[in-house]
Amino acid sequence: MNVLKTCEDLRKYVEAHSVAGNTIGFVPTMGALHNGHLSLLTRSVKENDVSIVSVFVNPIQFNNKEDLRMYPRTLDKDITLLESAGCNAVFVPEVAEMYPEGEIVAEKYDFGSLETVMEAKFRPGHFNGVAVVVKRLFDIAKPTRAYFGLKDFQQLAIIKSLVNQYDIPVEIVSCEIVREEDGLAMSSRNVRLKADERKQAARISHTLFDAVQYVNKKSVDEVRKFVINAINSVPLLSVEYFDLVDAATLQSIDKWDDAESVVGCIAVNVGEVRLIDAVLFL
Ligand code: PAF
């Protein structure tokens, strides 16, 4: 596996494969890899001639300095995992490589109503930071396909919008959430949970799965309240937001027939760790 450190290294690597007519699968990550990431890579390996993974903890998408400082960094382990999962190249730039101008960047993206709700409300500037790095990565890696997990449901919508707005010739592939045995959605942040927090965190997905049973039996508002109250009643869990939204627009629904497809998106603080999850309701 090639370890590429500079944008120029990546550019040259991609150029050689484009000339050879190879398709390129790309999995952008912030490292601390788990089986969720590896499932994206496995799919990329199946569907493309060459698979590239980026490992870059993107400082400009963190609106909380402590969260950035505490974000797990396990590069040596990540490289070993990627190699054994069939990755062809890993791109591991330094911050100055991605942001030669410094961390105050000029790009300002507009995602309309997609960036007025949920994560965007609670993490101002987060999606602009995601869009900046993803656009810069796409511009260099020129992937045929790029793979993202459905856990970050709003991020996926933002990236699809970015690709549409800028006519980026890449297929965005959405991949199912990979869960731990007890149902907790895999996340790089899970390693920061203390033992009791880890145990209680499983109640997030359990509650969401229970709530799915109430579709068309209880009102949307009753289901919202059920989820929030059930999770808040677990001692170490505190819901930041939970919403039932139209999967296409991410806007809140009032009635079950307001949208063809409905997703429940949640952010929960578990001690000092913030976790998100997303479950299809309809
Ligand atoms: O989902 C993530 O890990 C990050 O937001 C991404 C897409 C790699 C951009 O930094």
XYZ file of C-alpha atoms and ligand atoms in Angstrom:
292
model
C 0.000 0.000 0.000
C 1.261 3.458 -0.908
C 1.413 6.026 1.860
C 0.974 9.460 0.256
C 1.738 12.530 2.318
C 1.429 15.468 -0.024
C -1.260 16.661 -2.421
C 1.336 16.368 -5.178
C 1.960 12.678 -4.271
C -1.783 12.041 -4.461
C -2.143 13.972 -7.712
C 0.622 11.931 -9.373
C -0.769 8.630 -8.052
C -4.247 9.437 -9.372
C -2.891 10.685 -12.706
C -1.019 7.402 -13.300
C -4.207 5.422 -12.649
C -6.414 7.701 -14.761
C -4.018 7.333 -17.706
C -4.257 3.551 -17.280
C -8.082 3.863 -17.404
C -8.571 2.619 -13.839
C -11.634 3.503 -11.786
C -10.879 5.068 -8.426
C -12.853 4.457 -5.244
C -12.300 6.983 -2.467
C -13.102 6.773 1.244
C -12.491 10.022 3.130
C -12.000 9.472 6.880
C -10.643 11.166 9.955
C -8.886 7.961 11.016
C -9.309 5.968 14.252
C -10.689 3.405 11.872
C -13.277 0.807 12.843
C -15.317 -1.809 11.009
C -17.693 0.871 9.730
C -14.854 2.499 7.790
C -13.569 -0.879 6.684
C -16.996 -1.780 5.281
C -16.812 1.349 3.091
C -13.358 0.323 1.932
C -14.456 -3.264 1.259
C -17.257 -1.972 -0.951
C -14.843 0.348 -2.742
C -12.398 -2.497 -3.336
C -15.224 -4.572 -4.861
C -16.444 -1.795 -7.147
C -13.229 -0.088 -8.318
C -9.821 -0.891 -9.766
C -8.049 1.198 -7.151
C -9.118 2.283 -3.665
C -7.744 5.313 -1.857
C -8.509 6.220 1.759
C -7.704 9.602 3.259
C -6.938 9.910 6.962
C -7.103 13.545 7.999
C -8.519 15.018 11.196
C -9.949 18.137 9.612
C -9.543 20.965 12.140
C -11.907 23.366 10.386
C -14.955 21.135 10.838
C -14.627 21.114 14.643
C -16.523 23.914 16.331
C -15.274 22.685 19.704
C -11.522 22.842 20.379
C -11.693 20.172 23.084
C -13.458 17.763 20.719
C -10.649 18.305 18.179
C -7.962 17.812 20.830
C -9.586 14.625 22.132
C -10.351 13.139 18.705
C -8.626 9.728 18.669
C -5.541 9.455 16.457
C -4.278 5.939 15.723
C -2.431 6.277 12.426
C -0.102 3.241 12.706
C -3.012 0.955 13.535
C -5.103 2.548 10.766
C -2.377 1.870 8.199
C -2.145 -1.791 9.247
C -5.938 -2.191 9.023
C -6.135 -0.502 5.631
C -3.350 -2.634 4.223
C -5.032 -5.852 5.318
C -8.386 -4.692 3.900
C -7.008 -4.214 0.388
C -6.491 -0.451 0.293
C -4.114 0.612 -2.496
C -3.130 4.015 -1.167
C -3.665 6.042 1.969
C -3.445 9.829 1.888
C -2.237 11.265 5.201
C -1.655 15.007 4.763
C -0.532 17.399 7.498
C -2.866 20.311 8.250
C -0.559 22.761 6.407
C -0.719 20.554 3.320
C -4.524 20.815 3.142
C -4.636 24.425 4.348
C -1.482 26.207 3.144
C -3.299 29.502 3.676
C -3.992 28.684 7.353
C -7.155 27.457 8.991
C -9.279 30.496 8.123
C -10.386 29.523 4.634
C -12.099 31.676 2.027
C -14.610 29.149 0.701
C -18.185 29.664 1.894
C -20.677 27.093 0.700
C -24.432 27.494 0.676
C -26.542 24.427 1.368
C -29.803 26.306 1.955
C -32.224 24.635 4.334
C -29.997 21.548 4.647
C -27.694 23.596 6.856
C -30.231 25.230 9.122
C -31.287 22.089 10.992
C -29.962 19.430 13.383
C -26.128 19.152 13.291
C -25.863 22.543 11.619
C -27.829 24.210 14.409
C -25.664 22.723 17.130
C -22.308 22.798 15.316
C -22.102 26.154 13.508
C -19.576 26.098 10.676
C -19.225 22.309 10.821
C -20.630 21.557 7.380
C -18.716 24.363 5.704
C -15.558 22.758 7.101
C -16.652 19.337 5.847
C -17.497 20.733 2.405
C -14.169 22.557 2.112
C -12.106 19.478 2.846
C -14.233 17.086 0.799
C -14.183 19.446 -2.219
C -10.401 19.826 -1.976
C -9.968 16.058 -1.636
C -12.299 15.358 -4.573
C -10.459 17.927 -6.707
C -7.188 16.062 -6.196
C -8.309 12.417 -5.910
C -10.801 12.728 -8.806
C -12.628 9.605 -7.625
C -15.025 7.657 -9.801
C -16.984 6.787 -6.654
C -16.799 8.051 -3.068
C -18.160 6.157 -0.080
C -19.925 7.623 2.968
C -21.794 6.052 5.884
C -25.472 6.708 6.565
C -24.792 7.424 10.250
C -23.805 10.947 9.229
C -27.100 11.282 7.393
C -27.019 15.077 7.139
C -23.375 15.049 6.015
C -24.346 12.729 3.186
C -27.102 15.137 2.061
C -24.629 18.044 2.209
C -22.063 16.145 0.127
C -24.660 15.169 -2.476
C -25.646 18.832 -2.691
C -21.977 19.870 -3.035
C -21.508 17.405 -5.879
C -24.676 18.641 -7.630
C -23.892 22.335 -7.199
C -20.332 22.020 -8.520
C -21.042 19.306 -11.076
C -18.341 17.090 -9.609
C -18.127 13.911 -11.701
C -18.235 11.431 -8.820
C -20.833 8.885 -7.783
C -21.672 9.234 -4.091
C -22.293 5.796 -2.604
C -24.272 5.694 0.675
C -23.428 2.728 2.880
C -25.381 1.108 5.700
C -24.429 1.828 9.302
C -22.290 -0.863 10.905
C -23.280 -1.510 14.512
C -21.637 -3.133 17.508
C -23.268 -6.342 18.749
C -25.424 -4.402 21.204
C -26.630 -2.041 18.454
C -24.417 1.002 19.117
C -23.495 2.627 15.802
C -19.756 2.304 15.218
C -17.948 5.604 15.655
C -14.362 6.659 16.179
C -15.599 8.469 19.280
C -16.822 5.237 20.943
C -13.303 4.486 22.242
C -13.573 7.590 24.428
C -16.559 6.178 26.353
C -15.955 4.942 29.900
C -17.236 1.417 30.654
C -20.550 2.535 32.173
C -21.097 5.118 29.411
C -20.372 2.509 26.751
C -22.983 0.186 28.265
C -25.656 2.862 28.470
C -24.896 4.196 24.972
C -26.525 1.064 23.519
C -29.853 2.476 24.711
C -29.707 5.079 21.934
C -30.219 2.612 19.101
C -32.508 0.359 21.192
C -34.834 3.309 21.754
C -34.766 4.285 18.090
C -35.548 0.725 16.997
C -38.405 0.561 19.551
C -39.738 3.852 18.246
C -39.864 2.582 14.651
C -42.667 0.234 15.772
C -44.857 3.281 16.517
C -44.932 4.611 12.951
C -48.580 5.222 11.993
C -49.652 4.037 15.483
C -48.628 7.115 17.480
C -48.387 10.684 16.231
C -45.028 12.035 15.031
C -44.933 14.325 18.034
C -45.623 11.478 20.467
C -42.786 9.464 18.934
C -40.415 12.443 19.218
C -41.312 12.788 22.895
C -41.031 9.041 23.484
C -37.469 8.939 22.110
C -36.281 12.047 23.945
C -37.816 11.013 27.288
C -36.651 7.391 27.055
C -33.058 8.363 26.314
C -32.955 11.198 28.827
C -34.169 8.785 31.494
C -30.899 6.824 31.136
C -28.595 8.412 33.757
C -25.509 9.106 31.630
C -27.329 10.070 28.417
C -28.576 13.505 27.441
C -30.304 14.151 24.114
C -29.015 17.212 22.260
C -31.625 16.852 19.541
C -33.839 14.208 18.030
C -35.925 14.858 14.971
C -38.044 12.933 12.507
C -37.295 14.425 9.116
C -38.074 14.029 5.453
C -35.135 11.957 4.179
C -34.900 14.097 1.038
C -35.115 17.610 2.521
C -34.104 16.985 6.163
C -37.003 19.181 7.272
C -39.132 18.141 10.278
C -42.351 16.344 9.497
C -45.647 16.849 11.339
C -47.510 13.793 10.058
C -46.267 10.418 8.862
C -47.550 11.051 5.343
C -45.656 14.358 5.058
C -42.751 12.521 3.403
C -42.160 9.444 1.288
C -39.239 8.447 3.474
C -38.662 9.497 7.094
C -35.422 9.298 9.054
C -34.919 9.752 12.772
C -31.683 11.664 13.436
C -30.265 12.047 16.912
C -27.306 13.508 18.784
C -26.716 12.414 22.353
C -24.117 13.497 24.877
C -22.763 10.498 26.731
C -20.575 11.976 29.444
C -18.128 14.120 27.476
C -18.636 12.271 24.209
C -21.152 13.360 21.610
C -22.625 10.527 19.531
C -24.982 10.627 16.576
C -27.179 7.983 14.987
C -29.777 7.813 12.229
C -32.507 5.226 11.711
C -34.933 4.851 8.830
C -38.504 5.092 10.151
C -40.423 4.963 6.898
O -17.184 11.739 8.134
C -16.015 12.083 8.361
O -15.207 11.325 8.891
C -15.572 13.484 7.964
O -16.574 14.401 8.162
C -15.022 13.553 6.531
C -16.099 13.240 5.506
C -13.860 12.597 6.372
C -14.513 14.963 6.239
O -13.499 15.334 7.106
